[in-house]
Amino acid sequence: MSVRDVQAVIEASDYVRHGSVTRHGGSYSTCICPKAACGAVASGDERDDCPEHSLTPAQYWHWSAECPQVLAAARTAVDRGLAVFPLPIGGRVPEPGWQRQATLLPERLPELLAGRGVGIGCRASNTVVLDLDVHGGDDGPGVLAALADRLGEAVPETFTVGTPSSGRHLYFRAPMGCTIGSVSGGRTALGPGIDVRGPGRRSGGYLVGPGSLVGGRPYVVLHDLPVAPLPDWIGQRLQAHQ
């Protein structure tokens, strides 16, 4: 992990006390950070004066492939046919060329995600994803449910990821030749509070995937289900507004 990545971890965690410890000596091998509890570290007392945190700030920050929780989440996504690529630690914006890195091979994940976050590429995954927001007065889940009810349809159960703002990412398998693109800012045909990420016509959109943390808060798998086919009543509306 580079020095730059270490600083990104510290800043994204909002745990400002890291790196400021002056007391050394002793070994708190069971010390865990209260902002990043992780199964990779034995449980123990949270210590502000832990010399390990002072000497190596990122040592117990398991936001990378060393963390079994991150790798498990990424493997779960790949097992559901979702192509994974690396994101900067604590960030949402990938580096150029991320489309070429997206993979469906689980054996590549430890190296690909070492010291990185998890992204999901829509084109490589052949998916359309509904990003249901619930902040700033939006109620994406409610808007989608109301639309389905009005049309006499049902929102199918599918692979679902929870976001730090208590929103939802609903993943749907796109039909062959689907060119639905990505739209944000409440401008989709589905209503306010619903953003869309899709395969598009070229590189496609992407999402922050399960296992990532942004601002110290996680993206987690809420429903580990097969990715359901994109319902016609959703696809037709989105396709008509391309």
Backbone as numpy.savetxt, mean C-alpha at the origin, in Angstrom:
# Nx Ny Nz CAx CAy CAz Cx Cy Cz
20.73 -0.64 3.44 19.88 0.56 3.44 20.76 1.80 3.44
20.51 2.72 2.55 21.34 3.91 2.44 21.05 4.89 3.56
21.95 5.87 3.74 21.74 6.90 4.74 20.47 7.68 4.42
20.24 7.95 3.14 19.05 8.67 2.73 17.79 7.92 3.12
17.80 6.60 2.93 16.63 5.80 3.28 16.40 5.81 4.78
17.46 5.76 5.56 17.33 5.80 7.01 16.62 7.08 7.42
17.03 8.22 6.84 16.41 9.49 7.20 14.94 9.51 6.79
14.63 8.90 5.63 13.24 8.83 5.19 12.40 8.04 6.17
12.97 6.96 6.68 12.26 6.15 7.67 11.96 6.98 8.91
12.96 7.69 9.40 12.79 8.48 10.61 11.73 9.56 10.41
11.81 10.27 9.29 10.88 11.36 9.04 9.46 10.85 8.85
9.32 9.74 8.10 7.99 9.21 7.84 7.34 8.66 9.10
8.17 8.24 10.06 7.64 7.65 11.28 7.09 8.68 12.25
7.60 9.91 12.14 7.25 10.97 13.08 7.78 10.66 14.48
8.78 9.79 14.55 9.36 9.44 15.84 10.68 10.21 15.97
10.60 11.47 16.38 11.72 12.39 16.29 12.84 12.08 17.28
12.57 11.26 18.26 13.60 10.98 19.26 14.69 10.07 18.74
14.45 9.39 17.63 15.48 8.51 17.08 16.70 9.32 16.67
17.86 8.78 17.00 19.11 9.43 16.61 19.58 10.49 17.60
18.80 10.79 18.63 19.17 11.84 19.57 19.70 11.29 20.89
19.77 10.00 21.01 20.22 9.38 22.26 21.72 9.56 22.42
22.18 9.92 23.61 23.61 10.10 23.87 24.15 9.05 24.82
23.27 8.33 25.48 23.73 7.34 26.45 23.99 6.02 25.76
25.16 5.45 25.98 25.52 4.18 25.35 25.84 3.15 26.43
26.20 2.00 25.98 26.51 0.94 26.92 25.30 0.07 27.15
25.54 -1.18 27.43 24.43 -2.10 27.63 23.85 -2.53 26.29
22.90 -3.44 26.37 22.28 -3.93 25.14 20.82 -4.22 25.40
19.95 -3.46 24.76 18.52 -3.68 24.89 18.04 -4.42 23.64
18.39 -5.68 23.56 18.13 -6.45 22.34 16.64 -6.64 22.09
15.82 -6.46 23.13 14.38 -6.64 22.93 13.66 -5.33 22.72
14.42 -4.23 22.60 13.80 -2.92 22.44 13.03 -2.85 21.12
11.82 -2.34 21.19 11.05 -2.13 19.96 10.60 -0.68 19.92
10.41 -0.17 18.72 9.99 1.21 18.59 8.49 1.30 18.76
7.98 2.21 19.57 6.54 2.30 19.78 5.77 2.74 18.54
6.47 3.24 17.52 5.81 3.66 16.29 5.82 2.56 15.23
6.53 1.48 15.46 6.63 0.45 14.43 6.75 -0.93 15.05
5.76 -1.32 15.82 5.77 -2.65 16.40 5.80 -3.68 15.29
6.61 -4.69 15.43 6.79 -5.63 14.33 7.10 -7.01 14.87
6.56 -8.03 14.23 6.79 -9.40 14.66 8.22 -9.85 14.47
9.03 -9.06 13.75 10.42 -9.45 13.53 11.28 -9.20 14.75
10.76 -8.45 15.70 11.52 -8.13 16.91 10.83 -8.74 18.11
11.61 -9.35 19.00 11.04 -9.92 20.20 10.39 -8.82 21.02
9.25 -9.13 21.61 8.56 -8.11 22.39 9.36 -7.77 23.64
9.25 -6.53 24.07 9.99 -6.10 25.24 9.64 -4.67 25.58
10.36 -4.10 26.54 10.08 -2.73 26.95 10.49 -1.75 25.87
9.68 -0.71 25.69 10.03 0.36 24.76 10.94 1.33 25.49
12.13 1.53 24.98 13.12 2.33 25.68 13.57 3.51 24.83
13.37 4.73 25.34 13.86 5.90 24.63 15.39 5.95 24.64
16.02 5.33 25.64 17.46 5.43 25.76 18.18 4.21 25.19
17.52 3.47 24.33 18.14 2.28 23.76 19.33 2.67 22.90
20.54 2.21 23.23 21.72 2.59 22.44 21.68 2.03 21.03
20.97 0.94 20.82 20.88 0.38 19.47 20.19 1.38 18.53
19.16 2.04 19.03 18.47 3.03 18.21 19.38 4.23 17.94
20.22 4.56 18.90 21.13 5.69 18.73 22.20 5.38 17.69
22.75 4.19 17.77 23.86 3.84 16.89 23.40 3.51 15.47
22.27 2.86 15.35 21.77 2.45 14.04 20.28 2.71 14.01
19.87 3.91 13.65 18.45 4.29 13.76 17.50 3.38 13.02
17.93 2.78 11.92 17.01 1.96 11.13 17.05 0.49 11.50
17.84 0.14 12.50 18.06 -1.27 12.79 16.77 -2.02 13.09
15.89 -1.38 13.85 14.66 -2.07 14.23 13.44 -1.48 13.54
13.66 -0.83 12.41 12.54 -0.30 11.64 12.25 -1.28 10.51
11.22 -2.03 10.66 10.97 -3.12 9.73 9.94 -2.73 8.69
10.32 -1.73 7.89 9.45 -1.28 6.81 9.96 -1.82 5.49
10.85 -2.75 5.53 11.48 -3.27 4.32 11.32 -4.77 4.27
12.00 -5.39 3.30 11.82 -6.82 3.11 12.37 -7.65 4.26
13.17 -7.03 5.16 13.60 -7.78 6.33 12.44 -8.08 7.26
11.37 -7.32 7.13 10.21 -7.51 8.00 9.30 -8.59 7.43
9.03 -9.64 8.20 8.16 -10.70 7.68 6.75 -10.24 7.40
6.30 -9.18 8.11 4.95 -8.68 7.88 4.85 -8.02 6.51
5.88 -7.27 6.12 5.87 -6.61 4.82 5.93 -7.65 3.70
6.85 -8.59 3.84 6.97 -9.63 2.81 5.70 -10.47 2.72
5.10 -10.77 3.84 3.88 -11.58 3.83 2.76 -10.84 3.10
2.65 -9.53 3.33 1.62 -8.75 2.64 1.88 -8.70 1.15
3.15 -8.51 0.76 3.49 -8.47 -0.66 3.24 -9.82 -1.32
3.56 -10.89 -0.63 3.32 -12.23 -1.19 1.83 -12.52 -1.32
1.06 -12.02 -0.37 -0.39 -12.18 -0.46 -0.92 -11.51 -1.72
-0.41 -10.31 -2.01 -0.83 -9.60 -3.21 -0.44 -10.38 -4.47
0.79 -10.86 -4.50 1.25 -11.62 -5.67 0.43 -12.90 -5.83
0.12 -13.56 -4.73 -0.69 -14.78 -4.79 -2.07 -14.50 -5.39
-2.55 -13.27 -5.28 -3.84 -12.89 -5.85 -3.70 -12.32 -7.26
-2.50 -12.47 -7.84 -2.30 -12.02 -9.21 -2.04 -10.54 -9.34
-1.51 -9.91 -8.29 -1.22 -8.48 -8.31 0.29 -8.26 -8.41
0.70 -7.50 -9.40 2.12 -7.29 -9.67 2.70 -6.22 -8.74
3.78 -6.56 -8.08 4.39 -5.71 -7.05 5.64 -5.03 -7.60
5.84 -3.78 -7.20 7.08 -3.05 -7.51 7.46 -2.24 -6.27
8.71 -1.77 -6.18 9.15 -1.05 -4.97 8.75 0.41 -4.97
8.44 0.91 -3.78 8.20 2.32 -3.53 9.23 2.83 -2.53
9.54 4.12 -2.54 10.42 4.66 -1.50 9.80 4.46 -0.12
10.63 4.24 0.86 10.14 4.05 2.22 9.33 5.26 2.66
8.12 5.01 3.12 7.28 6.08 3.62 6.67 6.96 2.54
6.89 6.61 1.26 6.42 7.47 0.18 5.35 6.82 -0.68
4.70 7.66 -1.48 3.64 7.20 -2.38 4.05 7.29 -3.85
5.12 8.02 -4.16 5.49 8.27 -5.55 6.67 7.39 -5.94
6.50 6.53 -6.95 7.59 5.63 -7.34 8.65 6.34 -8.16
9.79 5.71 -8.26 10.86 6.23 -9.09 10.58 5.90 -10.55
11.16 6.65 -11.50 10.93 6.37 -12.92 11.31 4.93 -13.27
10.53 4.34 -14.15 10.80 2.97 -14.57 10.14 1.91 -13.71
9.26 2.33 -12.80 8.62 1.36 -11.91 7.82 0.31 -12.68
7.29 0.69 -13.85 6.48 -0.26 -14.63 7.28 -1.50 -15.02
8.56 -1.31 -15.30 9.41 -2.44 -15.72 9.79 -3.34 -14.55
9.63 -2.84 -13.33 10.01 -3.62 -12.16 8.85 -4.47 -11.62
7.65 -4.16 -12.02 6.48 -4.87 -11.47 6.60 -6.36 -11.77
6.40 -7.17 -10.75 6.58 -8.62 -10.89 5.46 -9.41 -10.23
5.23 -10.60 -10.78 4.30 -11.56 -10.19 5.06 -12.76 -9.64
6.39 -12.65 -9.54 7.23 -13.76 -9.08 7.56 -13.58 -7.60
7.03 -14.42 -6.73 7.28 -14.25 -5.29 8.75 -14.35 -4.90
9.53 -15.13 -5.66 10.94 -15.30 -5.30 11.75 -14.02 -5.49
11.22 -13.08 -6.25 11.93 -11.82 -6.47 11.68 -10.80 -5.37
10.68 -11.02 -4.55 10.26 -10.00 -3.59 11.31 -9.62 -2.55
12.02 -10.58 -1.92 12.99 -10.17 -0.90 14.02 -9.18 -1.42
14.56 -9.42 -2.60 15.56 -8.50 -3.15 14.91 -7.22 -3.66
13.77 -7.35 -4.31 13.11 -6.19 -4.91 12.66 -5.18 -3.86
12.21 -5.67 -2.70 11.62 -4.81 -1.69 12.56 -4.47 -0.54
13.80 -4.91 -0.62 14.75 -4.63 0.47 14.87 -3.14 0.69
14.49 -2.68 1.87 14.56 -1.27 2.19 13.56 -0.42 1.43
12.46 -1.01 0.99 11.49 -0.31 0.16 10.07 -0.54 0.65
9.13 0.25 0.09 7.72 0.03 0.31 7.15 -0.82 -0.82
5.85 -1.05 -0.78 5.18 -1.93 -1.74 4.23 -1.14 -2.62
4.40 -1.27 -3.92 3.46 -0.68 -4.88 2.80 -1.77 -5.71
1.61 -1.48 -6.24 0.89 -2.43 -7.10 0.64 -1.74 -8.45
1.10 -2.35 -9.53 0.89 -1.82 -10.87 -0.38 -2.37 -11.50
-1.26 -1.50 -11.94 -2.56 -1.93 -12.46 -2.46 -2.63 -13.82
-1.62 -2.12 -14.70 -1.52 -2.73 -16.03 -0.91 -4.12 -15.95
0.17 -4.26 -15.20 0.82 -5.57 -15.05 -0.07 -6.54 -14.30
-0.98 -6.01 -13.48 -1.90 -6.85 -12.71 -3.21 -7.09 -13.44
-3.44 -6.33 -14.52 -4.71 -6.39 -15.26 -5.88 -6.14 -14.31
-5.80 -5.02 -13.60 -6.82 -4.71 -12.61 -7.33 -3.27 -12.75
-8.56 -3.08 -12.30 -9.13 -1.77 -12.08 -9.41 -1.69 -10.58
-8.96 -0.61 -9.96 -9.07 -0.49 -8.51 -9.88 0.75 -8.16
-10.86 0.57 -7.30 -11.63 1.70 -6.79 -11.04 2.12 -5.45
-10.64 3.40 -5.40 -10.07 3.97 -4.17 -11.19 4.76 -3.49
-11.74 4.18 -2.43 -12.87 4.78 -1.73 -12.36 5.63 -0.58
-12.49 6.94 -0.72 -12.00 7.87 0.30 -13.06 8.13 1.36
-12.58 8.42 2.58 -13.51 8.74 3.67 -13.01 9.93 4.47
-12.23 10.80 3.84 -11.75 11.98 4.55 -12.15 13.23 3.79
-12.06 14.39 4.46 -12.42 15.64 3.83 -13.89 15.73 3.45
-14.74 15.04 4.20 -16.16 15.06 3.91 -16.62 14.03 2.90
-15.68 13.27 2.34 -16.04 12.23 1.36 -16.50 10.96 2.07
-17.36 10.23 1.39 -17.82 8.92 1.87 -17.89 7.98 0.68
-16.72 7.62 0.17 -16.66 6.76 -1.00 -17.42 5.45 -0.85
-17.25 4.73 0.26 -18.01 3.48 0.42 -19.51 3.71 0.37
-19.98 4.79 1.02 -21.41 5.08 1.02 -21.92 5.45 -0.36
-21.13 6.22 -1.11 -21.52 6.62 -2.46 -21.63 5.40 -3.37
-20.65 4.49 -3.27 -20.68 3.29 -4.10 -21.86 2.40 -3.73
-22.12 2.25 -2.44 -23.25 1.43 -2.00 -24.57 2.01 -2.47
-24.70 3.34 -2.41 -25.93 3.99 -2.85 -26.14 3.82 -4.35
-25.07 3.91 -5.12 -25.17 3.72 -6.57 -25.60 2.29 -6.89
-24.98 1.33 -6.22 -25.34 -0.07 -6.45 -26.81 -0.31 -6.10
-27.26 0.24 -4.99 -28.64 0.07 -4.57 -29.61 0.69 -5.57
-29.24 1.84 -6.07 -30.11 2.53 -7.05 -30.24 1.73 -8.34
-29.19 1.02 -8.71 -29.21 0.23 -9.94 -29.68 -1.20 -9.72
-29.95 -1.55 -8.48 -30.35 -2.91 -8.18 -29.20 -3.90 -8.32
-28.00 -3.43 -8.08 -26.80 -4.26 -8.20 -26.18 -4.48 -6.83
-25.14 -5.27 -6.81 -24.41 -5.52 -5.57 -22.92 -5.29 -5.82
-22.24 -4.76 -4.82 -20.79 -4.62 -4.89 -20.19 -5.96 -4.48
-19.54 -6.65 -5.40 -19.03 -7.99 -5.06 -17.90 -7.94 -4.05
-17.79 -9.00 -3.28 -16.66 -9.13 -2.36 -15.41 -9.42 -3.18
-14.33 -8.77 -2.82 -13.09 -8.91 -3.58 -11.90 -8.60 -2.70
-10.71 -8.75 -3.24 -9.49 -8.41 -2.51 -9.54 -6.94 -2.14
-9.38 -6.65 -0.84 -9.56 -5.29 -0.35 -8.42 -4.90 0.58
-7.91 -3.69 0.38 -6.82 -3.16 1.20 -7.32 -1.92 1.93
-7.03 -1.84 3.22 -7.38 -0.67 4.01 -6.26 0.36 3.97
-6.62 1.64 3.86 -5.64 2.71 3.78 -5.50 3.41 5.14
-4.43 4.19 5.33 -4.24 4.86 6.63 -5.37 5.80 7.01
-6.11 6.33 6.03 -7.20 7.26 6.33 -8.53 6.54 6.51
-8.48 5.22 6.70 -9.67 4.38 6.88 -10.46 4.20 5.58
-9.83 4.51 4.45 -10.45 4.26 3.16 -10.26 2.81 2.75
-10.66 2.51 1.51 -10.59 1.14 0.98 -10.10 1.15 -0.46
-9.28 0.16 -0.81 -8.94 -0.11 -2.19 -9.62 -1.42 -2.58
-10.57 -1.35 -3.50 -11.25 -2.55 -3.99 -10.65 -2.94 -5.32
-10.07 -4.13 -5.38 -9.41 -4.61 -6.59 -10.37 -5.46 -7.42
-10.40 -5.17 -8.75 -11.23 -5.95 -9.67 -10.41 -6.33 -10.90
-10.65 -7.56 -11.38 -9.95 -8.02 -12.57 -10.58 -7.37 -13.80
-9.73 -6.72 -14.60 -10.21 -6.02 -15.79 -10.49 -7.02 -16.92
-11.50 -6.75 -17.74 -11.75 -7.61 -18.90 -10.67 -7.42 -19.95
-10.56 -8.37 -20.87 -9.55 -8.30 -21.92 -9.71 -7.01 -22.72
-8.58 -6.34 -22.98 -8.59 -5.12 -23.77 -9.07 -3.89 -23.03
-9.23 -3.98 -21.72 -9.70 -2.84 -20.93 -8.69 -1.70 -20.96
-9.17 -0.49 -21.23 -8.29 0.67 -21.26 -8.72 1.74 -20.24
-9.47 1.32 -19.24 -9.89 2.27 -18.20 -8.64 2.86 -17.56
-8.60 4.18 -17.51 -7.44 4.86 -16.95 -7.64 5.27 -15.50
-6.75 6.11 -15.03 -6.77 6.56 -13.64 -7.35 7.96 -13.55
-8.28 8.14 -12.62 -8.94 9.43 -12.42 -9.02 9.71 -10.93
-8.67 10.94 -10.54 -8.71 11.33 -9.14 -9.53 12.60 -8.97
-9.71 12.99 -7.72 -10.35 14.26 -7.43 -11.85 14.26 -7.56
-12.47 13.09 -7.40 -13.93 13.03 -7.43 -14.54 13.26 -8.80
-13.74 13.04 -9.86 -14.24 13.29 -11.21 -14.69 12.01 -11.91
-14.79 10.91 -11.21 -15.17 9.67 -11.87 -16.68 9.61 -12.05
-17.09 8.68 -12.91 -18.51 8.50 -13.19 -19.23 7.80 -12.06
-18.50 7.37 -11.04 -19.12 6.65 -9.94 -19.56 7.57 -8.81
-19.06 8.79 -8.81 -19.48 9.74 -7.77 -18.33 10.25 -6.95
-18.59 11.23 -6.09 -17.55 11.84 -5.25 -16.99 10.85 -4.24
-15.71 11.02 -3.94 -15.08 10.15 -2.96 -14.60 8.83 -3.54
-14.71 8.67 -4.86 -14.26 7.43 -5.49 -13.25 7.77 -6.58
-11.99 7.44 -6.35 -10.95 7.57 -7.37 -10.77 6.21 -8.05
-10.19 6.24 -9.23 -10.02 5.00 -10.00 -8.57 4.87 -10.46
-8.04 3.67 -10.38 -6.74 3.34 -10.95 -6.95 2.16 -11.90
-6.44 2.30 -13.12 -6.68 1.25 -14.10 -5.50 1.01 -15.00
-5.62 0.03 -15.92 -4.52 -0.32 -16.82 -4.22 0.74 -17.86
-5.20 1.60 -18.17 -4.98 2.67 -19.14 -4.63 2.16 -20.52
-4.07 3.07 -21.33 -3.69 2.73 -22.70 -2.19 2.51 -22.86
-1.41 2.95 -21.87 0.04 2.80 -21.98 0.63 2.14 -20.73
1.06 3.00 -19.79 1.76 2.45 -18.62 0.82 2.06 -17.50
-0.37 2.65 -17.45 -1.32 2.31 -16.41 -1.05 3.03 -15.10
-2.01 2.88 -14.17 -1.88 3.50 -12.87 -1.26 2.57 -11.85
-1.15 3.05 -10.63 -0.58 2.25 -9.56 -1.21 2.67 -8.24
-0.99 1.83 -7.22 -1.45 2.13 -5.87 -0.36 1.78 -4.87
-0.42 2.43 -3.72 0.39 1.98 -2.59 -0.20 0.66 -2.13
0.63 -0.35 -2.01 0.14 -1.69 -1.73 0.19 -2.08 -0.27
-0.40 -3.21 0.06 -0.38 -3.69 1.45 1.05 -3.98 1.89
1.33 -3.64 3.14 2.67 -3.79 3.67 3.41 -2.47 3.75
2.96 -1.47 3.00 3.59 -0.15 3.04 3.10 0.64 4.25
3.93 1.59 4.68 3.53 2.55 5.70 3.80 3.94 5.17
2.84 4.83 5.32 3.00 6.22 4.92 2.62 7.09 6.12
3.51 7.97 6.51 3.28 8.76 7.70 3.19 7.90 8.95
3.89 6.76 8.93 3.87 5.85 10.08 2.62 5.02 10.21
1.74 5.05 9.20 0.48 4.30 9.27 0.41 3.30 8.13
-0.13 2.12 8.38 -0.01 1.03 7.41 -1.16 0.92 6.41
-0.84 0.33 5.28 -1.81 -0.21 4.33 -1.90 -1.70 4.61
-3.10 -2.19 4.89 -3.24 -3.57 5.34 -4.29 -4.32 4.50
-4.09 -5.61 4.37 -5.08 -6.46 3.70 -6.27 -6.63 4.63
-7.44 -6.17 4.19 -8.66 -6.33 4.98 -9.42 -7.59 4.62
-9.47 -7.90 3.33 -10.17 -9.09 2.85 -9.27 -9.80 1.86
-8.69 -10.91 2.29 -7.82 -11.70 1.41 -8.69 -12.66 0.61
-9.26 -12.14 -0.47 -10.17 -12.89 -1.32 -9.65 -12.87 -2.75
-10.10 -13.80 -3.59 -9.74 -13.70 -5.01 -10.22 -12.37 -5.59
-9.44 -11.84 -6.52 -9.83 -10.59 -7.17 -11.04 -10.86 -8.06
-12.15 -10.23 -7.76 -13.39 -10.47 -8.49 -13.37 -9.78 -9.84
-14.09 -10.31 -10.83 -14.20 -9.63 -12.13 -14.84 -8.25 -11.95
-14.41 -7.31 -12.76 -14.99 -5.97 -12.72 -16.45 -6.04 -13.13
-17.37 -5.62 -12.25 -18.79 -5.68 -12.61 -19.10 -4.80 -13.83
-20.00 -5.27 -14.67 -20.35 -4.51 -15.88 -20.88 -3.13 -15.54
-21.69 -3.03 -14.46 -22.30 -1.74 -14.14 -21.27 -0.71 -13.70
-20.11 -1.18 -13.25 -19.02 -0.27 -12.93 -18.18 -0.01 -14.18
-17.78 -1.07 -14.86 -16.93 -0.93 -16.03 -17.54 -0.09 -17.13
-18.83 -0.29 -17.38 -19.48 0.47 -18.45 -19.48 1.96 -18.15
-19.72 2.33 -16.91 -19.72 3.75 -16.55 -18.34 4.36 -16.68
-17.34 3.63 -16.23 -15.99 4.16 -16.31 -15.50 4.24 -17.76
-15.81 3.23 -18.56 -15.38 3.20 -19.95 -16.05 4.31 -20.75
-17.29 4.62 -20.41 -18.03 5.64 -21.15 -17.51 7.05 -20.90
-16.75 7.21 -19.84 -16.24 8.54 -19.49 -14.73 8.65 -19.71
-14.19 7.80 -20.57 -12.76 7.87 -20.89 -12.47 9.08 -21.77
